[in-house]
Amino acid sequence: MRSPISGWTGKILHIDLGTGEMAVQRPSRRLYETCLGGRGLAGHFLRPVCSLEINDPDLPLLVFAGPLTGTIAPASGRGTIMSRSPLTGAICDSSVGGRLATQLKRAGWDGLVITGRAETVCGIEIRDDAVRVTPTDLAGTTTDETFDRLAQAGPRGMAMAAIGPAAENGSPLACVMADRHHAAGRGGLGLVWAAKNLKFITVKGTGKVNVHDKDGLRQAREDILRLTAASPVLLGKHGFSCWGTGALFDLMDARRMMPTNNFAQTRFAQAGRLNAAAYKAAYGPRRHGCTGCHILCKKIADDGRAMPEFETMSHFTALIGNTDMDLVMQANTLCNRLGLDTISAGATLACFREIMGENFTGRTLIKALYDMADGSYLGQGSLDFAQSCQRPELSMSVKGMELAAYDPRGAYGMALAYALSTRGGCHLRAYPVSHEILRKPVATDRFTFSGKARIIKLAEDANAAVDSLGVCKFVFLAAGLEEYAKAYTAVTGVAVSGPDLMAAGERICYNERIMNAHNGFDACDDDLPPRFFTEEGSSGSGIDIPPIERAAFLEARANYYRIRGLDADGNPTRDTAIRLGLEPDR
Ligand code: SF4
């Protein structure tokens, strides 16, 4: 049956793995228009139960697509996996690429709300309206074995998502892998799957997404394609399409903000021979990407292995003192097979190395990754390990989630963005790299907090809207919400402007703040590891990397709280919640 509304399918599927019961919910149009989809809609379903423990069967695992997913809107093949983070206790959503979200929409579902705990390890198979929960003998298998087995038995073009041994052995660094090469990496969401005894989800849809105004969508698409074609960062000869996100590697080193030796330094002397060009020469990668994307920033080596993303290239070299490129390839492949988040895994190894004073060899590095996935102490993350050694300050994390590959002493917007992110040490919530380093859409001074509080708040709102539409953030290095508002209007028939989408994003961010505050997070958690305020980075070549001035950071954070409508402790206020149309918490 065709959806009575355009863009959304109008149906959300609730699956209780404990009882096997399923129920179809048809949300009001108003709910869709308020939350958009993806991260926004998932956050709506998480809010009433956001304090439940990870092992509580009633804690939902949420898998959502956006209203643009499954249409010809460029780079709209992204979805959201969301729950409470086993790593941090905060809310956690992770954008997932590949085919998952697109197939979900084609199968007729805007999202899945999965609760309960199956008696034995199981999978969910979705074939349009036909959905079944099936026991599986895939428990304990690596993700590549799982995908091989599922692909043999399933229809061509089917989407697959699965967890690996890391999740099944209890590691809060566990990710979810989708379609072999795509990760919903951060925050340990794989462990939520394991807590439900859920090993995999496969989806194959044969339907189409209703589009209200096909000509309008074609026009919006043309506009966006024109803008991306003119973007050196995306489609230029040094951009993501040619080199993957590894294109950032040289830039971060040249800007002296490459996290080195557990963020003790910001320059890695051997970086020049570990860059994207070196990988290209060694592994002959080809382009790969998410459904419907023309940028194709993912890269697959000539032997079929996924090439590491920039974050992995950086954390498995500079951060841990490794200069062996092939070891990075091995580590990346192993993390994917075991279902480990490469960013948190690399940063946890770096923390271990600094505290224990032990360098890694190829053998000990690979063994450490296997140990992590076996549920050893290192598999609990850097903060847990550093605390057990009475050195919590050496966990380079925010809210317990390890920082990505941008040293905040080299970009003060990033310092604020890391500290304030609702999911912990995340670079993508506001992605200030765009203006501080890539100079898009307009360049800002990377060594000042001046104006950054407002910029970070607006970028968070924009990215929340982007995640909720089902679109890739990278496109916004070229296009804006104005262009995507036209696409959204054409797809759904709901007339919106860029500022309308920003307002939706603001609501989504505030809802997340309310959930985190409900779970006890406040200003104490919106902070950076002390190293960044007391130690200088690797100054040189005319670039000074001093410690961040703490008073300036605190002033910028206070400005952010004011602009975001929070109180002085970073807590949501009743007035702002009501102004945004959200239920105040208490
Ligand atoms: S730019 Fe990369 S991550 Fe984004 S949708 Fe395209 S292939 Fe996926």
XYZ file of C-alpha atoms and ligand atoms in Angstrom:
594
model
C 0.000 0.000 0.000
C 1.366 3.418 -0.914
C 1.962 5.857 1.907
C -0.733 8.516 2.312
C 2.032 11.045 2.932
C 5.069 11.850 0.815
C 8.679 11.419 1.876
C 7.932 9.385 4.958
C 6.382 5.943 4.701
C 4.077 6.793 7.601
C 4.929 3.580 9.452
C 7.243 2.714 12.312
C 7.714 -0.894 13.314
C 7.958 -1.863 16.991
C 9.577 -5.247 17.575
C 9.747 -6.871 21.006
C 12.474 -9.497 20.803
C 11.439 -10.926 24.171
C 7.861 -11.757 23.228
C 8.194 -11.787 19.450
C 5.342 -9.286 19.232
C 5.330 -6.656 16.534
C 3.203 -3.551 16.185
C 2.903 -0.969 13.459
C 2.685 2.637 14.606
C 1.405 5.348 12.287
C 2.668 8.597 13.810
C 0.877 11.858 13.243
C 2.044 14.080 10.451
C 2.805 16.690 13.085
C 5.308 14.373 14.779
C 7.096 13.823 11.478
C 7.202 17.523 10.701
C 8.511 18.342 14.179
C 11.185 15.643 14.409
C 11.897 15.208 10.658
C 13.187 11.629 10.900
C 16.550 9.923 11.559
C 18.220 11.304 14.681
C 15.302 13.609 15.511
C 12.636 10.932 15.416
C 14.856 8.392 17.161
C 15.505 10.943 19.928
C 11.760 11.398 20.333
C 11.342 7.678 21.022
C 14.358 7.544 23.342
C 13.304 10.451 25.553
C 10.708 8.713 27.804
C 13.051 5.796 28.547
C 16.456 7.454 28.293
C 17.465 6.516 31.844
C 17.068 2.782 31.447
C 20.198 0.707 31.872
C 21.765 -0.971 28.854
C 20.649 -4.412 29.985
C 17.082 -3.306 30.607
C 14.991 -4.979 27.904
C 12.799 -1.882 27.691
C 15.692 0.332 26.552
C 14.983 0.737 22.835
C 17.415 0.218 20.025
C 16.329 2.682 17.359
C 17.085 2.400 13.656
C 15.676 5.279 11.615
C 15.805 6.656 8.084
C 15.097 10.255 7.076
C 12.419 11.766 4.851
C 14.902 12.239 2.000
C 16.314 8.721 2.277
C 15.473 6.606 -0.739
C 14.883 9.618 -2.999
C 17.190 11.164 -5.606
C 18.227 13.944 -3.194
C 22.049 13.768 -3.297
C 23.835 11.790 -0.572
C 20.556 10.962 1.171
C 21.326 7.323 1.900
C 22.166 7.828 5.555
C 20.315 6.499 8.576
C 20.611 6.708 12.346
C 21.174 4.058 14.980
C 20.431 5.411 18.441
C 20.111 4.378 22.067
C 21.774 5.158 25.360
C 25.538 4.751 25.093
C 27.082 1.833 26.986
C 30.378 3.741 26.908
C 29.225 7.069 28.332
C 25.717 6.682 29.754
C 24.741 9.684 27.621
C 22.469 9.561 24.597
C 24.193 8.231 21.512
C 23.255 8.280 17.865
C 25.493 7.117 15.086
C 24.996 7.919 11.423
C 25.173 4.804 9.277
C 25.797 4.590 5.537
C 25.716 1.746 3.057
C 22.270 0.501 2.025
C 20.525 0.062 5.371
C 18.437 3.242 5.548
C 17.521 3.195 1.860
C 16.343 -0.410 1.967
C 14.372 0.287 5.139
C 12.479 3.067 3.382
C 11.912 0.938 0.286
C 10.561 -1.793 2.525
C 8.015 0.706 3.796
C 9.432 1.632 7.202
C 10.596 4.975 8.565
C 12.137 3.310 11.551
C 12.450 0.367 13.890
C 11.938 0.512 17.653
C 13.474 -2.685 18.991
C 12.973 -3.671 22.618
C 13.126 -6.871 24.661
C 15.788 -9.527 24.791
C 15.557 -12.648 22.678
C 16.063 -15.934 24.497
C 18.784 -16.975 22.086
C 20.889 -15.035 19.598
C 18.702 -13.921 16.721
C 18.470 -11.797 13.611
C 15.710 -9.653 12.143
C 14.840 -10.218 8.487
C 12.746 -7.556 6.785
C 11.364 -8.154 3.301
C 8.915 -5.326 2.709
C 5.963 -5.967 5.041
C 7.144 -9.463 5.918
C 9.263 -9.267 9.047
C 10.537 -12.166 11.062
C 12.785 -12.666 14.032
C 14.879 -15.726 13.437
C 17.260 -17.675 15.675
C 20.763 -17.838 14.265
C 23.884 -19.938 14.681
C 26.042 -16.900 13.837
C 26.786 -16.069 17.485
C 30.450 -15.227 17.971
C 31.283 -14.927 14.281
C 33.204 -11.991 12.887
C 31.256 -9.466 10.865
C 32.775 -10.597 7.560
C 31.779 -14.216 8.242
C 28.317 -13.008 9.198
C 27.963 -10.951 6.017
C 29.218 -13.845 3.865
C 26.638 -16.200 5.351
C 23.796 -13.685 5.160
C 24.613 -12.729 1.572
C 24.528 -16.380 0.476
C 21.028 -16.796 1.854
C 19.488 -13.404 1.087
C 18.263 -11.557 -2.006
C 20.581 -9.484 -4.164
C 20.993 -5.885 -3.039
C 19.841 -6.663 0.500
C 21.104 -4.380 3.280
C 22.935 -6.062 6.145
C 23.959 -4.751 9.556
C 25.626 -6.849 12.218
C 27.695 -6.836 15.364
C 30.922 -8.745 15.902
C 32.585 -10.551 18.805
C 33.504 -7.279 20.565
C 29.837 -6.587 21.281
C 29.033 -10.163 22.185
C 31.941 -10.194 24.650
C 30.762 -7.033 26.389
C 32.991 -4.253 25.054
C 31.470 -0.738 25.158
C 33.751 0.104 22.228
C 31.637 -2.177 20.036
C 30.315 -0.727 16.807
C 27.711 -1.903 14.317
C 28.961 -2.736 10.828
C 26.693 -2.257 7.823
C 27.144 -3.755 4.359
C 30.709 -4.874 5.175
C 32.464 -1.520 4.898
C 30.310 1.008 6.768
C 30.361 1.506 10.532
C 27.986 3.060 13.006
C 31.093 3.474 15.039
C 30.823 5.599 18.096
C 29.536 5.141 21.618
C 29.401 1.342 21.826
C 25.958 0.896 20.300
C 26.916 -2.633 19.245
C 26.671 -3.568 22.900
C 22.996 -2.555 22.940
C 22.425 -5.049 20.115
C 24.230 -7.727 22.112
C 22.156 -6.928 25.210
C 19.099 -7.779 23.126
C 20.710 -10.931 21.724
C 20.430 -9.339 18.294
C 23.226 -10.343 15.922
C 22.016 -8.889 12.634
C 19.327 -7.072 10.686
C 18.798 -7.635 6.966
C 16.434 -5.542 4.875
C 15.231 -5.775 1.309
C 12.547 -3.448 0.023
C 10.882 -3.343 -3.354
C 8.799 -0.208 -2.932
C 9.451 3.412 -3.827
C 9.360 6.530 -1.705
C 6.460 8.838 -2.598
C 7.687 12.189 -3.851
C 5.253 15.113 -3.771
C 6.852 17.202 -6.529
C 9.230 15.286 -8.790
C 10.202 18.305 -10.900
C 10.918 20.346 -7.782
C 13.111 17.560 -6.440
C 14.978 17.299 -9.750
C 15.656 21.038 -9.639
C 16.845 20.910 -6.039
C 19.059 17.963 -6.934
C 20.588 19.834 -9.876
C 21.369 22.796 -7.613
C 23.082 20.593 -5.065
C 25.022 18.656 -7.701
C 26.222 21.932 -9.218
C 27.462 23.109 -5.826
C 29.257 19.857 -5.055
C 30.836 19.854 -8.532
C 32.336 23.245 -7.704
C 33.673 22.037 -4.348
C 37.417 21.310 -4.244
C 37.026 19.568 -0.870
C 34.494 17.078 -2.209
C 35.131 16.587 -5.917
C 38.407 18.436 -6.542
C 41.629 16.643 -7.378
C 42.729 16.778 -3.723
C 39.252 16.112 -2.347
C 37.358 13.312 -0.619
C 36.141 11.693 -3.825
C 39.696 11.107 -5.056
C 41.429 10.380 -1.775
C 38.757 9.590 0.776
C 38.767 11.380 4.115
C 42.485 10.567 4.173
C 42.787 13.801 2.164
C 42.783 15.525 5.568
C 45.904 13.744 6.808
C 48.566 16.101 5.402
C 46.458 19.116 6.286
C 46.178 18.191 9.958
C 49.895 17.571 10.160
C 50.726 20.838 8.376
C 48.411 22.725 10.741
C 50.230 21.090 13.675
C 47.063 19.607 15.106
C 47.692 15.913 14.489
C 47.148 14.148 17.834
C 50.450 12.422 18.542
C 51.502 10.151 21.408
C 48.138 10.274 23.178
C 47.733 14.003 22.436
C 51.044 14.841 24.146
C 52.283 16.369 20.865
C 50.531 17.712 17.779
C 53.033 16.877 15.022
C 54.183 13.469 13.818
C 57.563 13.513 12.065
C 56.781 10.465 9.889
C 53.380 11.731 8.712
C 54.676 12.598 5.231
C 55.116 8.955 4.281
C 51.827 7.766 5.807
C 49.445 10.017 3.912
C 46.640 9.247 1.458
C 49.042 9.304 -1.501
C 51.159 6.607 0.137
C 48.076 4.439 0.696
C 46.939 4.978 -2.882
C 50.311 3.883 -4.228
C 50.415 0.836 -1.967
C 46.844 -0.456 -2.165
C 45.336 0.856 -5.428
C 41.973 1.763 -3.906
C 38.779 2.244 -5.899
C 35.832 4.493 -5.064
C 32.944 3.185 -3.018
C 30.068 4.779 -1.142
C 26.589 4.846 0.299
C 23.507 4.239 -1.841
C 22.772 7.130 -4.178
C 25.929 9.109 -3.385
C 27.919 10.687 -6.207
C 30.861 11.674 -4.005
C 31.890 8.137 -3.056
C 34.332 9.070 -0.315
C 34.817 5.456 0.802
C 37.725 3.530 -0.651
C 38.230 -0.194 -1.173
C 41.739 -1.610 -1.630
C 42.519 -3.792 -4.649
C 42.439 -6.850 -2.364
C 38.883 -6.012 -1.236
C 39.723 -4.595 2.193
C 38.181 -1.296 3.273
C 40.728 1.504 3.328
C 41.040 3.280 6.682
C 39.271 6.585 7.187
C 41.337 9.629 8.140
C 40.618 9.098 11.842
C 41.936 5.549 11.716
C 44.986 6.527 9.650
C 45.863 9.117 12.277
C 45.023 7.260 15.495
C 46.775 4.042 14.430
C 49.980 5.928 13.525
C 50.671 9.258 15.229
C 48.576 8.629 18.317
C 50.226 5.309 19.142
C 53.693 5.866 17.623
C 53.319 3.407 14.728
C 54.981 4.003 11.350
C 53.931 0.787 9.602
C 51.189 1.518 7.061
C 50.414 -2.141 6.516
C 49.830 -2.527 10.239
C 47.212 0.232 9.977
C 45.502 -1.737 7.196
C 45.590 -4.882 9.334
C 44.277 -3.056 12.403
C 41.485 -1.391 10.424
C 40.408 -4.694 8.893
C 40.558 -6.433 12.249
C 38.517 -3.735 14.011
C 35.861 -4.034 11.295
C 35.803 -7.827 11.567
C 35.641 -7.784 15.372
C 33.185 -4.886 15.408
C 35.359 -2.356 17.260
C 35.178 1.425 16.888
C 38.579 2.322 15.419
C 38.676 5.788 17.001
C 38.034 4.590 20.540
C 40.202 1.501 20.053
C 43.176 3.553 18.813
C 42.783 6.145 21.563
C 42.512 3.451 24.237
C 45.737 1.858 22.983
C 47.409 5.280 23.105
C 46.278 5.769 26.700
C 47.597 2.305 27.623
C 50.920 3.036 25.910
C 51.446 6.289 27.793
C 50.524 4.910 31.204
C 52.405 1.631 30.872
C 55.335 3.067 28.894
C 55.184 0.146 26.451
C 55.517 0.571 22.693
C 53.499 -1.652 20.399
C 55.022 -4.063 17.941
C 52.913 -5.446 15.114
C 52.292 -8.581 17.138
C 51.363 -6.837 20.399
C 49.087 -4.357 18.625
C 47.086 -7.077 16.906
C 46.958 -9.080 20.125
C 45.693 -6.017 22.014
C 42.818 -5.629 19.534
C 41.868 -9.288 19.911
C 42.033 -8.853 23.697
C 39.766 -5.809 23.492
C 37.201 -7.781 21.540
C 37.494 -10.645 24.018
C 36.215 -8.341 26.732
C 39.559 -7.696 28.442
C 40.123 -4.605 30.592
C 41.329 -2.614 27.548
C 38.056 -3.351 25.807
C 36.276 -1.213 28.403
C 37.783 1.960 26.937
C 40.444 4.480 27.897
C 38.643 6.098 30.827
C 37.985 2.802 32.556
C 41.616 1.778 32.064
C 43.075 5.148 33.127
C 40.873 5.230 36.230
C 41.969 1.730 37.179
C 45.564 3.026 37.053
C 44.645 6.160 39.061
C 45.520 8.258 35.984
C 42.069 9.381 34.735
C 43.571 12.558 33.293
C 45.338 10.463 30.639
C 42.105 9.280 29.063
C 41.747 11.699 26.170
C 37.989 11.608 26.234
C 34.926 13.748 26.865
C 32.060 12.189 28.818
C 34.051 8.965 28.514
C 34.131 8.888 24.709
C 37.576 9.118 23.132
C 38.463 12.158 21.039
C 38.826 12.029 17.285
C 41.921 12.975 15.273
C 41.888 16.752 15.655
C 43.884 18.292 18.491
C 41.746 21.036 20.056
C 44.801 23.208 20.766
C 44.964 23.722 17.001
C 41.306 24.709 16.551
C 39.415 26.350 19.395
C 36.008 25.766 17.865
C 36.862 22.080 18.003
C 37.727 22.481 21.693
C 34.221 23.795 22.350
C 32.571 21.274 20.032
C 34.255 18.308 21.719
C 33.364 19.551 25.195
C 29.740 20.345 24.412
C 28.813 17.398 22.213
C 25.818 15.538 23.606
C 27.404 12.192 22.773
C 30.935 12.817 24.088
C 34.249 13.415 22.303
C 32.782 13.773 18.838
C 34.145 15.860 15.964
C 30.993 15.613 13.846
C 28.396 17.274 16.060
C 29.500 20.731 14.909
C 32.457 19.868 12.618
C 34.293 23.198 13.032
C 37.071 21.724 10.879
C 34.951 23.037 8.001
C 35.523 26.718 8.780
C 38.648 26.567 10.961
C 40.708 24.364 8.622
C 38.886 23.842 5.309
C 37.748 27.506 5.311
C 34.134 26.618 4.371
C 31.657 28.245 4.185
C 33.736 31.162 5.506
C 37.128 31.063 7.167
C 37.384 31.658 10.911
C 40.483 32.239 13.054
C 41.239 28.843 14.541
C 43.117 30.269 17.532
C 40.320 32.313 19.046
C 37.102 31.600 20.925
C 35.660 34.874 19.717
C 32.278 34.203 18.111
C 32.744 30.439 18.375
C 29.982 29.799 20.919
C 27.341 30.981 18.474
C 28.991 29.271 15.505
C 29.143 25.940 17.343
C 25.535 26.212 18.481
C 24.330 26.957 14.950
C 26.463 24.179 13.463
C 25.081 21.695 16.003
C 21.546 22.703 15.044
C 22.305 22.390 11.343
C 23.947 18.985 11.742
C 21.063 17.708 13.863
C 18.733 18.627 11.000
C 21.074 17.008 8.475
C 21.219 13.776 10.511
C 17.440 13.822 10.743
C 16.862 14.328 7.017
C 18.980 11.264 6.257
C 21.693 13.214 4.470
C 25.487 13.015 4.673
C 27.207 15.875 6.503
C 30.009 16.008 3.959
C 27.669 17.470 1.320
C 27.343 20.513 3.533
C 30.926 21.415 2.750
C 29.391 22.555 -0.552
C 25.609 22.933 -0.218
C 23.484 24.394 2.572
C 20.217 23.779 4.363
C 18.592 26.234 1.940
C 19.135 23.787 -0.931
C 18.044 20.813 1.155
C 14.962 22.708 2.350
C 13.920 22.857 -1.311
C 14.518 19.130 -1.659
C 12.560 18.460 1.546
C 9.677 20.644 0.390
C 9.580 18.874 -2.964
C 9.724 15.418 -1.386
C 7.236 15.929 1.450
C 5.023 18.743 0.211
C 5.698 20.568 3.477
C 6.968 24.052 2.642
C 10.012 24.829 4.761
C 12.974 27.178 4.595
C 16.556 26.691 5.757
C 15.780 28.511 9.041
C 12.805 26.181 9.610
C 15.151 23.206 9.404
C 17.566 24.983 11.746
C 14.711 25.411 14.225
C 13.971 21.689 14.016
C 17.671 21.008 14.606
C 17.661 23.270 17.657
C 14.741 21.323 19.131
C 16.507 18.031 18.480
C 19.706 19.215 20.195
C 17.795 20.552 23.183
C 15.879 17.307 23.536
C 19.239 15.523 23.759
C 20.440 18.005 26.376
C 17.296 17.292 28.408
C 17.950 13.542 28.257
C 21.577 13.943 29.296
C 20.659 16.280 32.159
C 18.064 13.748 33.284
C 20.912 11.236 33.503
C 23.025 13.587 35.613
C 25.230 15.260 32.997
C 26.053 18.935 33.569
C 28.851 21.477 33.082
C 31.370 19.196 34.819
C 30.962 16.836 31.873
C 31.219 19.574 29.225
C 34.959 19.761 29.628
C 38.241 18.676 28.078
C 41.068 16.581 29.532
C 43.394 18.832 31.586
C 46.351 18.235 29.261
C 44.940 20.713 26.749
C 44.985 23.532 29.311
C 48.403 22.859 30.788
C 50.670 21.480 28.058
C 51.666 23.068 24.788
C 51.504 21.222 21.489
C 54.243 20.974 18.856
C 54.943 24.558 17.887
C 57.162 25.236 14.866
C 57.257 26.499 11.267
C 55.825 29.793 12.483
C 52.800 28.142 14.141
C 52.469 28.376 17.922
C 50.371 25.710 19.643
C 50.153 26.950 23.232
C 47.932 25.382 25.870
C 44.332 26.574 25.661
C 43.666 29.421 28.051
C 41.208 27.909 30.508
C 39.485 31.176 31.397
C 38.798 31.866 27.709
C 37.419 28.350 27.241
C 35.121 28.718 30.262
C 33.912 32.090 29.059
C 33.116 30.655 25.617
C 31.325 27.707 27.214
C 29.271 30.095 29.367
C 28.392 32.045 26.217
C 27.291 28.821 24.557
C 25.063 27.972 27.527
C 23.445 31.394 27.294
C 22.932 31.201 23.526
C 21.610 27.626 23.769
C 19.163 28.663 26.513
C 20.731 26.563 29.268
C 21.418 27.646 32.835
C 24.903 28.447 34.122
C 25.527 24.764 34.907
C 24.614 23.682 31.400
C 21.209 22.381 32.435
C 18.110 22.836 30.278
C 15.566 25.344 31.511
C 11.827 25.048 31.607
C 11.378 28.280 29.648
C 13.576 27.212 26.751
C 12.027 23.764 26.597
C 8.551 25.287 26.362
C 9.700 27.869 23.804
C 10.982 25.027 21.638
C 7.798 23.015 22.034
C 9.433 20.353 24.193
C 8.121 18.847 27.394
C 10.258 20.209 30.278
C 11.902 17.463 32.278
C 10.921 18.588 35.761
S 30.150 11.323 0.984
Fe 30.904 9.331 1.689
S 29.931 8.979 3.726
Fe 28.817 10.624 2.657
S 27.102 9.578 1.646
Fe 28.784 9.748 0.157
S 29.932 7.840 0.344
Fe 28.616 7.993 2.160
